[in-house]
Coordinates of C-alpha atoms in Angstrom, one line a residue:
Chain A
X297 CA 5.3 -24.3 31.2
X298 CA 3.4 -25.8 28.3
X299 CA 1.3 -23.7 26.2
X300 CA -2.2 -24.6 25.9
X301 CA -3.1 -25.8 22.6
X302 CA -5.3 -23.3 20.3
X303 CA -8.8 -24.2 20.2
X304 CA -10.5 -25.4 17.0
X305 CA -13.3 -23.8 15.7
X306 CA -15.9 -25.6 16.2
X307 CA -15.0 -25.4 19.7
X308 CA -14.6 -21.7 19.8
X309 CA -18.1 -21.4 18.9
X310 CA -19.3 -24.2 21.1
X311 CA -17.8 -23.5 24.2
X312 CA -19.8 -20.1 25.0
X313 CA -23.0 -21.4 23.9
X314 CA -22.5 -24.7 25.9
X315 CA -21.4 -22.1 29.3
X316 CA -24.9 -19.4 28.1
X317 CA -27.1 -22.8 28.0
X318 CA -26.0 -23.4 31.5
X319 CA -26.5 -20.3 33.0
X320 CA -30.1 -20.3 31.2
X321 CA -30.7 -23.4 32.6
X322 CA -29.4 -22.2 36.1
X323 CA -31.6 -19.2 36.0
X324 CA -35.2 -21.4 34.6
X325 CA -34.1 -24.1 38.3
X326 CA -33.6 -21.2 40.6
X327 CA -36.6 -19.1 39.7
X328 CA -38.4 -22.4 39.6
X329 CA -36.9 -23.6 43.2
X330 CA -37.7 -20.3 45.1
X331 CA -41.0 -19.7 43.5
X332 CA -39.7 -16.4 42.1
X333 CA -42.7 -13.7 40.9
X334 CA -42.8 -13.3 37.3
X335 CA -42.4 -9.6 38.1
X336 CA -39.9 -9.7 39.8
X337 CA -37.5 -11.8 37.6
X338 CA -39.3 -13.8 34.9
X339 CA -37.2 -17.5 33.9
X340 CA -35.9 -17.6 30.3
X341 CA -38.4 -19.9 29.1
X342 CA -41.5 -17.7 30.0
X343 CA -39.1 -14.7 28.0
X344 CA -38.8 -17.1 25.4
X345 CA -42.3 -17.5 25.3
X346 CA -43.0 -13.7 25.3
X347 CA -41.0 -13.4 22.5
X348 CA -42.7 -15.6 20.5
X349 CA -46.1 -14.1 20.8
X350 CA -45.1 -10.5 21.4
X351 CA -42.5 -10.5 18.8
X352 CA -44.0 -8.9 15.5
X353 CA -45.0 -6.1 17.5
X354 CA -41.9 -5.6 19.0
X355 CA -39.7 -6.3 16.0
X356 CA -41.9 -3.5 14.4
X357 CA -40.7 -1.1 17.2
X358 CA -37.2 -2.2 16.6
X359 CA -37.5 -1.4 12.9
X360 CA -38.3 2.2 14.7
X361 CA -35.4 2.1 16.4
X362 CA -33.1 1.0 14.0
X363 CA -34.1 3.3 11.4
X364 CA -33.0 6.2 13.7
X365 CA -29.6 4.7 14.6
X366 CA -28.9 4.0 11.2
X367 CA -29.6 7.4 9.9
X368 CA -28.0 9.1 12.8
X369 CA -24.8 6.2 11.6
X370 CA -24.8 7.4 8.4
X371 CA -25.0 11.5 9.2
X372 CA -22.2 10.3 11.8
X373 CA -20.0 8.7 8.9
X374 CA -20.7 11.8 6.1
X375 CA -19.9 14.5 8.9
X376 CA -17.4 12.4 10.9
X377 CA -15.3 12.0 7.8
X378 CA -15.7 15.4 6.8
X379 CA -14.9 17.1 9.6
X380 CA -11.4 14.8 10.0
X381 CA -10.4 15.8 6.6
X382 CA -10.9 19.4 6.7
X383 CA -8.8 18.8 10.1
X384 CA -6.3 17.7 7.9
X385 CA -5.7 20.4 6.2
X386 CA -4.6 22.6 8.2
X387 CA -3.4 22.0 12.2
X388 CA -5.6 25.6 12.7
X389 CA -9.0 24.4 11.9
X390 CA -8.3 21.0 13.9
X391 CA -6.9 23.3 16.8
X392 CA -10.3 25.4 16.6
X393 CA -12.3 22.4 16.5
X394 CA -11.6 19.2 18.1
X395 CA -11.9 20.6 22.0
X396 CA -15.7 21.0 20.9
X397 CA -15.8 17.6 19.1
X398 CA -14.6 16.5 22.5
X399 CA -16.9 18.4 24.7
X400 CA -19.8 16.8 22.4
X401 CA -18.0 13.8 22.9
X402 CA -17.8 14.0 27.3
X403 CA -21.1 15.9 27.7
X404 CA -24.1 12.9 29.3
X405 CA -26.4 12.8 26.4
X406 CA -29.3 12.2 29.3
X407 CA -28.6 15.4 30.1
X408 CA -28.8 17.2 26.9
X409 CA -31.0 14.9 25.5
X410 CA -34.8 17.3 26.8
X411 CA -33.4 20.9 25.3
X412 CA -32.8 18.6 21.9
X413 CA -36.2 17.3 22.0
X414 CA -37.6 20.8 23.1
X415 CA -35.4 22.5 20.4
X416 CA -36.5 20.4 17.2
X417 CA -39.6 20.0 16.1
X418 CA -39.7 16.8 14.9
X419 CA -39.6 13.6 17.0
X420 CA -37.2 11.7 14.9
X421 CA -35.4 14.5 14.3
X422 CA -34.7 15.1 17.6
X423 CA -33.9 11.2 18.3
X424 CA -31.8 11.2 15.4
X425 CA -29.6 14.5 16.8
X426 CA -28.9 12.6 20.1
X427 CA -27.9 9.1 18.5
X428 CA -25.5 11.0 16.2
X429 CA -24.1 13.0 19.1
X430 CA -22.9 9.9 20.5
X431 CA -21.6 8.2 17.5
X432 CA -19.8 10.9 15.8
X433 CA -17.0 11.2 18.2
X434 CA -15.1 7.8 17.1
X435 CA -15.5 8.6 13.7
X436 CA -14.1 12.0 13.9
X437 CA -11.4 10.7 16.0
X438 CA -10.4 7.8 14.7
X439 CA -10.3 9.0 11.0
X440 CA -7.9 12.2 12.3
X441 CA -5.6 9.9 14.0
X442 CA -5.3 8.1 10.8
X443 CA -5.1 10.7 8.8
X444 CA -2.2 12.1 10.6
X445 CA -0.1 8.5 10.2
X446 CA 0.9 7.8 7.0
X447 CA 4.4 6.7 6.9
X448 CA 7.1 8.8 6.7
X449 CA 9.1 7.4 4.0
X450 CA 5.9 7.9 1.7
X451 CA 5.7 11.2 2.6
X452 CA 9.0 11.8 1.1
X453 CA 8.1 9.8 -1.9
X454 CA 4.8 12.3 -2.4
X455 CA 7.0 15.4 -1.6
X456 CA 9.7 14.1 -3.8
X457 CA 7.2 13.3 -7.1
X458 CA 6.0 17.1 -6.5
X459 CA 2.8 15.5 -5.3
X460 CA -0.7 18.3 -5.0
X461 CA -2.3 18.3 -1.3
X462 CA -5.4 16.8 -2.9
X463 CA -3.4 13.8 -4.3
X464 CA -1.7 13.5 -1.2
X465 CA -4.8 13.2 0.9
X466 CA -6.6 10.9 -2.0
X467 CA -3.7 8.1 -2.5
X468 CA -1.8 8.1 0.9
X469 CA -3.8 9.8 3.7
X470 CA -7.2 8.2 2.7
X471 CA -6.1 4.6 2.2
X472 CA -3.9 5.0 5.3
X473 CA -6.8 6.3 7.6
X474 CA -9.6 3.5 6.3
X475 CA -8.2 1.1 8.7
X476 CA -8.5 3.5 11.5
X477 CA -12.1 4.7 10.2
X478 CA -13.6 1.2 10.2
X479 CA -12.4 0.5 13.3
X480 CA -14.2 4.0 14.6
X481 CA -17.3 2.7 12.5
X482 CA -17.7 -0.5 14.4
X483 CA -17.6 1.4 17.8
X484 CA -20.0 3.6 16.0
X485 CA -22.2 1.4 14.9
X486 CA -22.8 0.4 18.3
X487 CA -23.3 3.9 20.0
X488 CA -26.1 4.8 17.1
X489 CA -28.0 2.3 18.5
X490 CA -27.7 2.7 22.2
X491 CA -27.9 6.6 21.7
X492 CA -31.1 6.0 20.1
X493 CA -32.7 4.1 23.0
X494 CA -31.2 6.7 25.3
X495 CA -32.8 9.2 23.4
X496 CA -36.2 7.4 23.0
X497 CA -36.2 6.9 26.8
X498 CA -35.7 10.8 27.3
X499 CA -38.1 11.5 24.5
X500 CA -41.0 8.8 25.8
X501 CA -43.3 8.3 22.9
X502 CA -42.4 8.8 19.5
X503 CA -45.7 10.3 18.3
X504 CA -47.2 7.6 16.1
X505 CA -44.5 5.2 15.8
X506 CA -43.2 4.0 18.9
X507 CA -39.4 2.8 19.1
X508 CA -38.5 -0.2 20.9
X509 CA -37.0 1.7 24.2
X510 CA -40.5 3.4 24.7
X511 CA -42.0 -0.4 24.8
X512 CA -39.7 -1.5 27.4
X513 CA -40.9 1.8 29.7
X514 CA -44.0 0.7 29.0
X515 CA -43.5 -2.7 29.9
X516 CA -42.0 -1.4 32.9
X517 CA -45.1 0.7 33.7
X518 CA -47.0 -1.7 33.7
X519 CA -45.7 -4.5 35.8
X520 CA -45.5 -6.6 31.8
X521 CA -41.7 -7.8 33.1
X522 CA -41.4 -10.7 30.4
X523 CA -42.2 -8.2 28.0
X524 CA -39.3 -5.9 29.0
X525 CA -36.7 -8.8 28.7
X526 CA -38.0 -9.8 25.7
X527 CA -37.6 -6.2 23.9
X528 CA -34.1 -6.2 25.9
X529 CA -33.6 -9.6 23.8
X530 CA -34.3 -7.6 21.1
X531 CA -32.0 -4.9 21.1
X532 CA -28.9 -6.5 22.3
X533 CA -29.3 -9.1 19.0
X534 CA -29.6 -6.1 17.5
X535 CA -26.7 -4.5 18.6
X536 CA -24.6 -7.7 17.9
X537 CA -26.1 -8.1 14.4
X538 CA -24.6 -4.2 13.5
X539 CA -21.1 -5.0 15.2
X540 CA -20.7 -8.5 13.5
X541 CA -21.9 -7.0 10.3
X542 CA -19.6 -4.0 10.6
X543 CA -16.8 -6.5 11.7
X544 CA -17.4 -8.6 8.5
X545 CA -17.6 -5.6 6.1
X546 CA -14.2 -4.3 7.7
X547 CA -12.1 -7.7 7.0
X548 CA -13.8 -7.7 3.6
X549 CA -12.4 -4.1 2.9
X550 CA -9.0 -5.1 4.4
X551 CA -8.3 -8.6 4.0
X552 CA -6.4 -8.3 1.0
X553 CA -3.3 -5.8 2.9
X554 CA -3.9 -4.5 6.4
X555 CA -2.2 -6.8 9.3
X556 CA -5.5 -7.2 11.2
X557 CA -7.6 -8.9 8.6
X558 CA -4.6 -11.4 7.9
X559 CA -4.1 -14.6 9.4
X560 CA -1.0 -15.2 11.9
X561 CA 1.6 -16.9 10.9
X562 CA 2.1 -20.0 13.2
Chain B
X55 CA 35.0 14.7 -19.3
X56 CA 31.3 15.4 -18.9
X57 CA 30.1 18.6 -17.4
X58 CA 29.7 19.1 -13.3
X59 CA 26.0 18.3 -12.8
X60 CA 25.7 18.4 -9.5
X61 CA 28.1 21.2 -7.2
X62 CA 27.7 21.1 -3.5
X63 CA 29.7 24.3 -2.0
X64 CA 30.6 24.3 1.8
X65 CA 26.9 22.7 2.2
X66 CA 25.8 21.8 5.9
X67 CA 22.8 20.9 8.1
X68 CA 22.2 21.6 11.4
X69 CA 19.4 19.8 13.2
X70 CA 16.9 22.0 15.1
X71 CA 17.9 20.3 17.8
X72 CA 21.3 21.9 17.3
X73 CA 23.0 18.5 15.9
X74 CA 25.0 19.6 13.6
X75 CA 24.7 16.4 10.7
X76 CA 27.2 18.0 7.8
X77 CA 29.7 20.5 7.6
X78 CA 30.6 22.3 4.8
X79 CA 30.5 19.6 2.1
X80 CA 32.5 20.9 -1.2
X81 CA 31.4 17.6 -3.9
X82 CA 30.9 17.2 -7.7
X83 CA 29.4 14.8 -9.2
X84 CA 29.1 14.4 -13.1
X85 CA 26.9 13.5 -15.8
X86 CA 26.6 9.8 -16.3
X87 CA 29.0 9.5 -12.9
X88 CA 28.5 6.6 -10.5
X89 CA 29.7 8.0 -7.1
X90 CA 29.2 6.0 -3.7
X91 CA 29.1 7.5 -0.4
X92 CA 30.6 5.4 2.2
X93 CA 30.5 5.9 5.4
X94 CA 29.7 4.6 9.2
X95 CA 25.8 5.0 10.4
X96 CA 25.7 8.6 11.4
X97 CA 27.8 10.3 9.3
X98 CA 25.7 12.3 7.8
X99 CA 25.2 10.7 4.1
X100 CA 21.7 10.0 4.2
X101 CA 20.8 13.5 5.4
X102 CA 23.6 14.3 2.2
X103 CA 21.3 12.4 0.0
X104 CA 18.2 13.9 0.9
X105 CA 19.6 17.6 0.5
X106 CA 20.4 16.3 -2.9
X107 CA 17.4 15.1 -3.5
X108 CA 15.6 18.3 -2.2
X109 CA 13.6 16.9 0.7
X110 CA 15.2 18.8 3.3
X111 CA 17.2 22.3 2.9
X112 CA 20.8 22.7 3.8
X113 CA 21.5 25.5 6.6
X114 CA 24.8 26.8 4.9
X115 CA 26.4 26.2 1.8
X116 CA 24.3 25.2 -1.5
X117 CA 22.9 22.7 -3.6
X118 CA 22.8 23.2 -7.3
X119 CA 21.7 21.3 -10.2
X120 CA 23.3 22.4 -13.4
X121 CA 19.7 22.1 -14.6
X122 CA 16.4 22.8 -12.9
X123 CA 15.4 19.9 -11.0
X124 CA 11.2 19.0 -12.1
X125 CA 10.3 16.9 -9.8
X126 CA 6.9 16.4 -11.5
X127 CA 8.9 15.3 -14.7
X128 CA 10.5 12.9 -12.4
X129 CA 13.9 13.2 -13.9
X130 CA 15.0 11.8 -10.5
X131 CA 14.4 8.6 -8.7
X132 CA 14.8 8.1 -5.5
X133 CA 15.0 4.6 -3.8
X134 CA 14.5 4.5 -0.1
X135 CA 16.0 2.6 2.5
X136 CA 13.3 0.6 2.9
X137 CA 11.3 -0.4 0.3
X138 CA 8.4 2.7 1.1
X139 CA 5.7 0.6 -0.5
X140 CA 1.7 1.3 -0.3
X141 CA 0.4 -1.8 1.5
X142 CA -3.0 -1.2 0.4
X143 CA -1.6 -1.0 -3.8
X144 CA -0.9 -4.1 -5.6
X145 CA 2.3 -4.3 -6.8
X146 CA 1.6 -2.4 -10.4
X147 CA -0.2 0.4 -8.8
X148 CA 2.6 0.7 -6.3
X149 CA 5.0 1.6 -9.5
X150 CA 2.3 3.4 -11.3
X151 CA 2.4 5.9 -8.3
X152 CA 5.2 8.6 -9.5
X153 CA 3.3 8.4 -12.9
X154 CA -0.3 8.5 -11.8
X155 CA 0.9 11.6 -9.4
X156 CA 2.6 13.7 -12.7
X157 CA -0.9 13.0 -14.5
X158 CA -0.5 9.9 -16.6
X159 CA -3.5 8.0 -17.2
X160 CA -3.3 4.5 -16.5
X161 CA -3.7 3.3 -20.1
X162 CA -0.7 5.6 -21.2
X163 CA 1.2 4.0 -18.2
X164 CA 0.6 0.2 -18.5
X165 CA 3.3 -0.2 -21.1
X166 CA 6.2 2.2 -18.8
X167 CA 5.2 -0.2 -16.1
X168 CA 5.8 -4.0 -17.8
X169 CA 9.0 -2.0 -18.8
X170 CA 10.2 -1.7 -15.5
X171 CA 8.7 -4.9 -14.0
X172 CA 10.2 -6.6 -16.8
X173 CA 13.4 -5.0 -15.7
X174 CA 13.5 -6.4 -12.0
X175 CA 12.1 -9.4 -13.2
X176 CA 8.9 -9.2 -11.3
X177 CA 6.5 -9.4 -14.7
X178 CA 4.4 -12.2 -13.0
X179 CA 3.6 -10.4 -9.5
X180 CA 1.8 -7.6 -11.3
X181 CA -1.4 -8.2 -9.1
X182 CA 0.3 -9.5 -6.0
X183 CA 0.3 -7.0 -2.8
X184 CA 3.7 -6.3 -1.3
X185 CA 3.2 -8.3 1.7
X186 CA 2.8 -11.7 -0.2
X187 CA 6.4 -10.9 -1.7
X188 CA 9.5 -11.5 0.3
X189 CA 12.4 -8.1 1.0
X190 CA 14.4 -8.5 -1.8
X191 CA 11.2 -8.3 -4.5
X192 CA 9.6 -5.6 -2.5
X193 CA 13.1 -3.6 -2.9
X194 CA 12.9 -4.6 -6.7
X195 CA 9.0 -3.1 -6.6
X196 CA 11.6 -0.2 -5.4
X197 CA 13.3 0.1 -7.9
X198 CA 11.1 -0.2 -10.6
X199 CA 8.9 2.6 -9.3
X200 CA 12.0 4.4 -9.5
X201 CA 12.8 3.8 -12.8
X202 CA 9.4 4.1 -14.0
X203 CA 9.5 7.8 -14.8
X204 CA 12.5 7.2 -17.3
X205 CA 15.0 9.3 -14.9
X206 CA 18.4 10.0 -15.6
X207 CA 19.5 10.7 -12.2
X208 CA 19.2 7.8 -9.5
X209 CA 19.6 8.2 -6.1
X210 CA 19.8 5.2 -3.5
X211 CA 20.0 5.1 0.1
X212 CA 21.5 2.1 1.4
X213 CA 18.7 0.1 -1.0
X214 CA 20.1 -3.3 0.1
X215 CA 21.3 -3.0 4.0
X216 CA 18.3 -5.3 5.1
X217 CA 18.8 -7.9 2.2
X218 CA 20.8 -11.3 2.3
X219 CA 23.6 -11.6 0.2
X220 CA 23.3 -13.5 -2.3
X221 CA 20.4 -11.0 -3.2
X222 CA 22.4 -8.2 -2.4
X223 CA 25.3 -9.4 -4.8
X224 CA 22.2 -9.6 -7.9
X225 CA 21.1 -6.4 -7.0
X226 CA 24.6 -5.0 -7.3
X227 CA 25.2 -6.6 -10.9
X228 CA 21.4 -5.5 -12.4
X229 CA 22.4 -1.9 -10.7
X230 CA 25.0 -1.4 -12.6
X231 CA 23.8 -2.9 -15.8
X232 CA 21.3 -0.5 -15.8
X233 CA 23.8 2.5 -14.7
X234 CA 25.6 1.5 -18.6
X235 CA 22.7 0.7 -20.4
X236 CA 20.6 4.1 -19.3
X237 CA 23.3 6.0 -19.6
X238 CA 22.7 7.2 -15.6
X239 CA 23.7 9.3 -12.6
X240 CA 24.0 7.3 -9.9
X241 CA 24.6 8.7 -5.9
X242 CA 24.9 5.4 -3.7
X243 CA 24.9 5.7 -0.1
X244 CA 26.3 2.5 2.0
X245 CA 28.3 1.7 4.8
X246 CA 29.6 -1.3 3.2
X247 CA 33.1 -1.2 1.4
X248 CA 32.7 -4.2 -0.9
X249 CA 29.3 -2.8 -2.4
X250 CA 30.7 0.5 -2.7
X251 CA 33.9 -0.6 -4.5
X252 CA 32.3 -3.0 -6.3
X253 CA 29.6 -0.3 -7.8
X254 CA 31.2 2.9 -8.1
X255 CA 33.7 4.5 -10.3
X256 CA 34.6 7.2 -7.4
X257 CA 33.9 6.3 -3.6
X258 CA 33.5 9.3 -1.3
X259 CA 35.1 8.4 1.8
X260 CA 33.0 10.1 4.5
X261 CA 33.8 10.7 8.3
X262 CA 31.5 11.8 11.6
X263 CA 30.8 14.3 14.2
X264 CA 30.1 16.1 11.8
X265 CA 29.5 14.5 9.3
X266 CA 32.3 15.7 6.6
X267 CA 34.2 14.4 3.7
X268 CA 37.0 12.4 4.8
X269 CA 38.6 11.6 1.4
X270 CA 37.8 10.6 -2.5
X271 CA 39.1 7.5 -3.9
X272 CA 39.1 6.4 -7.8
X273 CA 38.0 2.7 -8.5
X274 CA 40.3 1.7 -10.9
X275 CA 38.2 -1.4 -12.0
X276 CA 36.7 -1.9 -15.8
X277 CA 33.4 -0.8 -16.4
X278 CA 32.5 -4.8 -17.3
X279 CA 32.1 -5.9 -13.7
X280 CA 30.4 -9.4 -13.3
X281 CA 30.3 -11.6 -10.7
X282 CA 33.2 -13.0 -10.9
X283 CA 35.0 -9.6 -10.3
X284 CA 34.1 -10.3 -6.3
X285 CA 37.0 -12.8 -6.2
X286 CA 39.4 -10.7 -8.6
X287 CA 43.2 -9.8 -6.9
X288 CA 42.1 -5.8 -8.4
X289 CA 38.8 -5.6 -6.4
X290 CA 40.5 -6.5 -3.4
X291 CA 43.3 -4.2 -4.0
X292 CA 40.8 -1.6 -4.2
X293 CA 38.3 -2.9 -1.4
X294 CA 42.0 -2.8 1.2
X295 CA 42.8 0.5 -0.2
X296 CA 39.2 1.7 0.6
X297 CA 38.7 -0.1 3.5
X298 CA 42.3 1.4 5.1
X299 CA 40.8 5.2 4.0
X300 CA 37.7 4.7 6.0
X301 CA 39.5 3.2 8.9
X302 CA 42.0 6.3 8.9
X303 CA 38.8 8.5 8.6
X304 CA 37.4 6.8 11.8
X305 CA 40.7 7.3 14.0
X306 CA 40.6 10.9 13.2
X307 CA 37.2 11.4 14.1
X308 CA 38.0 9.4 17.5
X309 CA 41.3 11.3 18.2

């Protein structure tokens, strides 16, 4: 059987835009054919059209919600990290502590979400606790796993050059495990985001500043359905925009040596 | 004759596992010697060479160093199977490493590395990262990181198994160049007769289950080996008078 040529890549970018703009297109005719309420399911041009109008306020409730998943990102990354190295150190403290990185890790943060809220005083506080709940764990993880695989035969070479634990971990463990921690971060970056919204959902309003997840409730209440797709617009560019930014900042970091950011070989 | 600098007595390694890799190894190995273990996979010399080297501890026997073994002052280079570079290090950093890790600053260093990149001949891939370089440079890269800490004791683990030949055969001659102009110790393990003849002074014939010393042959060839020594009626003498020690060595570990 013959292989099917690789596509180019214009073509790669082309073909699911061509395949979204039909499914839009399918979705305006059918809501349009069957007389469809607007709230019920609202066609993609009358979304488009709340967007347009509604959109500063909105974007200003994004800004909200951003701002909590990219602190509770970069608490995730400081204590993530920290935690996997002081793993590393000794196989006592990571037996003592990654069953509750785990439990933090399996436990719904729906449910734990209210006692947060209830226990911290602060809104954003509290928001910011249940985003980084859920993005720690693939940091933690993913950094450990790395840190545990440096190659054997450099091992030696560290051992052999009488080589301090602190130099060990600095030029072999580190540089080893940043593949493995950028790869946590972009899952990461994702979570932040979607456990902010979770938590904003739990928490309803956010005192004076409202995040963008307590505008699609809202919306929701009160029958505003365009609205509600428009905000969901919203936050899944959103989420794409933190992915394809951590995406591009992980080749950058690794394009000149790790196997993923190098181009195959035909 | 130089002094012993290196005495292994009835030394032996027995796996956890309860493999037993060596028994009771009795070997001596002067200053400024070039010895080469020979030997069939599995017969124990790597596991010889790392006991040497001090990354793994015999169970029985010993050893010893006529002199305290630094490793800090890196008086002992070790070149790896495989090459054992840091992908994420250009290739200058990569032979900066043993340097950087005894507290060198990298000003003090610069000079020590052209040195030894000069040496391999890899001056011009300073910046390059060890996967734009093909096997045979990235076992030079090897090398020089070995060399790098001035050592006068080098110990190589079949360095140039995975290489072509042609490269192989270069390696062999700038190997042993450097083993007369450093004035060097040099343990060689290989399971090829030809490299080990062609190298050594004193080829150590070894045999398996367990891994012991079969016999100990002296290369009668002249310290001036070139290329043209690979064609020579001595050097095959020597490689069939080798080559019939290690097949006896291999019948008696079958019988």
């Amino acid at each position: 059987m013959r292989e099917a040529p690789p596509l180019g890549r214009v073509s790669r970018l082309l073909a699911p835009l061509v395949f979204g703009l039909l499914v839009l297109a399918a979705w305006e005719m059918l809501v349009r054919a069957y007389a469809v309420p607007v709230y019920i399911l609202p066609g993609p041009l009358l979304i488009g059209q709340t967007l347009w109008t509604d959109g500063p306020s909105l974007l200003q409730s994004l800004w909200v919600t951003l701002r909590i998943a990219f602190a509770a990102l970069a608490v995730a990354i400081a204590l993530g990290l920290g935690l996997a190295i002081l793993m590393s150190r000794s196989r006592w403290i990571e037996a003592s502590l990654l069953p509750y990185a785990v439990v933090l890790q399996v436990t719904p943060i729906v449910a734990i979400a209210p006692l947060i809220i209830i226990w911290a005083d602060d809104v954003f506080l509290s928001l910011l606790i249940c985003a980084w709940i859920v993005a720690f764990f693939p940091i933690v993880s993913n950094t450990t796993l790395g840190l545990h695989s440096a190659d054997r035969g450099l091992q030696d070479l560290f051992r052999l050059y009488g080589a301090t634990g602190s130099q060990t971990l600095c030029f072999l463990q580190l540089p080893t495990a940043l593949p493995y921690f950028l790869a946590g971060l972009r899952i990461s970056g994702g979570l932040a985001l979607i456990g902010a919204v979770v938590a904003e959902f739990v928490a309803g309003t956010g005192g004076s500043e409202t995040g963008l997840a307590f505008r699609i409730l809202e919306a929701g209440y009160r029958l505003q359905i365009p609205r509600m797709f428009a905000a969901l617009v919203l936050l899944s560019l959103a989420g794409i925009a933190i992915y394809a930014a951590l995406d591009r900042l992980s080749h950058l970091i690794l394009r000149r040596w790790h196997e993923s950011a190098l181009p195959r070989e035909r | 004759m130089s002094p012993p600098l290196l005495t292994l007595t009835g030394t032996g390694k027995t796996f956890a596992n309860g493999v037993e890799a060596l028994a009771s190894i009795d070997l001596t190995v002067r200053q400024g010697e070039f010895v080469a273990l020979l030997g069939a996979s599995g017969c124990g010399k790597s596991t010889l060479l790392r006991i040497v080297a001090g990354l793994t501890e015999p169970t029985s026997g010993s050893a010893k160093w006529s002199r305290p073994l630094e490793t800090k002052s890196g008086r002992l280079g070790f070149v790896f199977q495989d090459p054992t570079l840091m992908p994420w290090a250009s290739v200058a950093d990569n032979v900066y490493l043993p340097l950087r890790l005894a507290g060198m600053n990298r000003a003090q260093a610069e000079p020590r590395i052209a040195e030894v990149l000069a040496a391999v001949d890899l001056t011009e891939f300073a910046a390059a990262f060890p996967r734009e370089l093909s096997g045979g440079m990235r076992m030079r890269v090897s090398i020089a990181r070995a060399l790098v800490t001035q050592p006068d004791i080098l110990l190589l683990d079949e360095p140039f198994a995975a290489l072509d030949e042609p490269t192989r055969f270069r390696l062999n001659e700038d190997l042993r160049k450097l083993w007369r102009a450093r004035g060097l110790t040099v343990i060689f393990v290989t399971h090829s007769v030809f490299e080990s003849v062609f190298l050594a002074q004193r080829v150590i014939v070894m045999k398996r289950r367990p891994g012991r010393i079969a016999s100990e042959i002296a290369i009668p060839l002249p310290d001036e080996r070139d290329a043209a020594l690979r064609t020579s009626a001595d050097f095959g003498a020597a490689c069939r008078a080798v080559s019939d020690t290690l097949a006896k060595a291999t019948e008696a570990e079958a019988a």
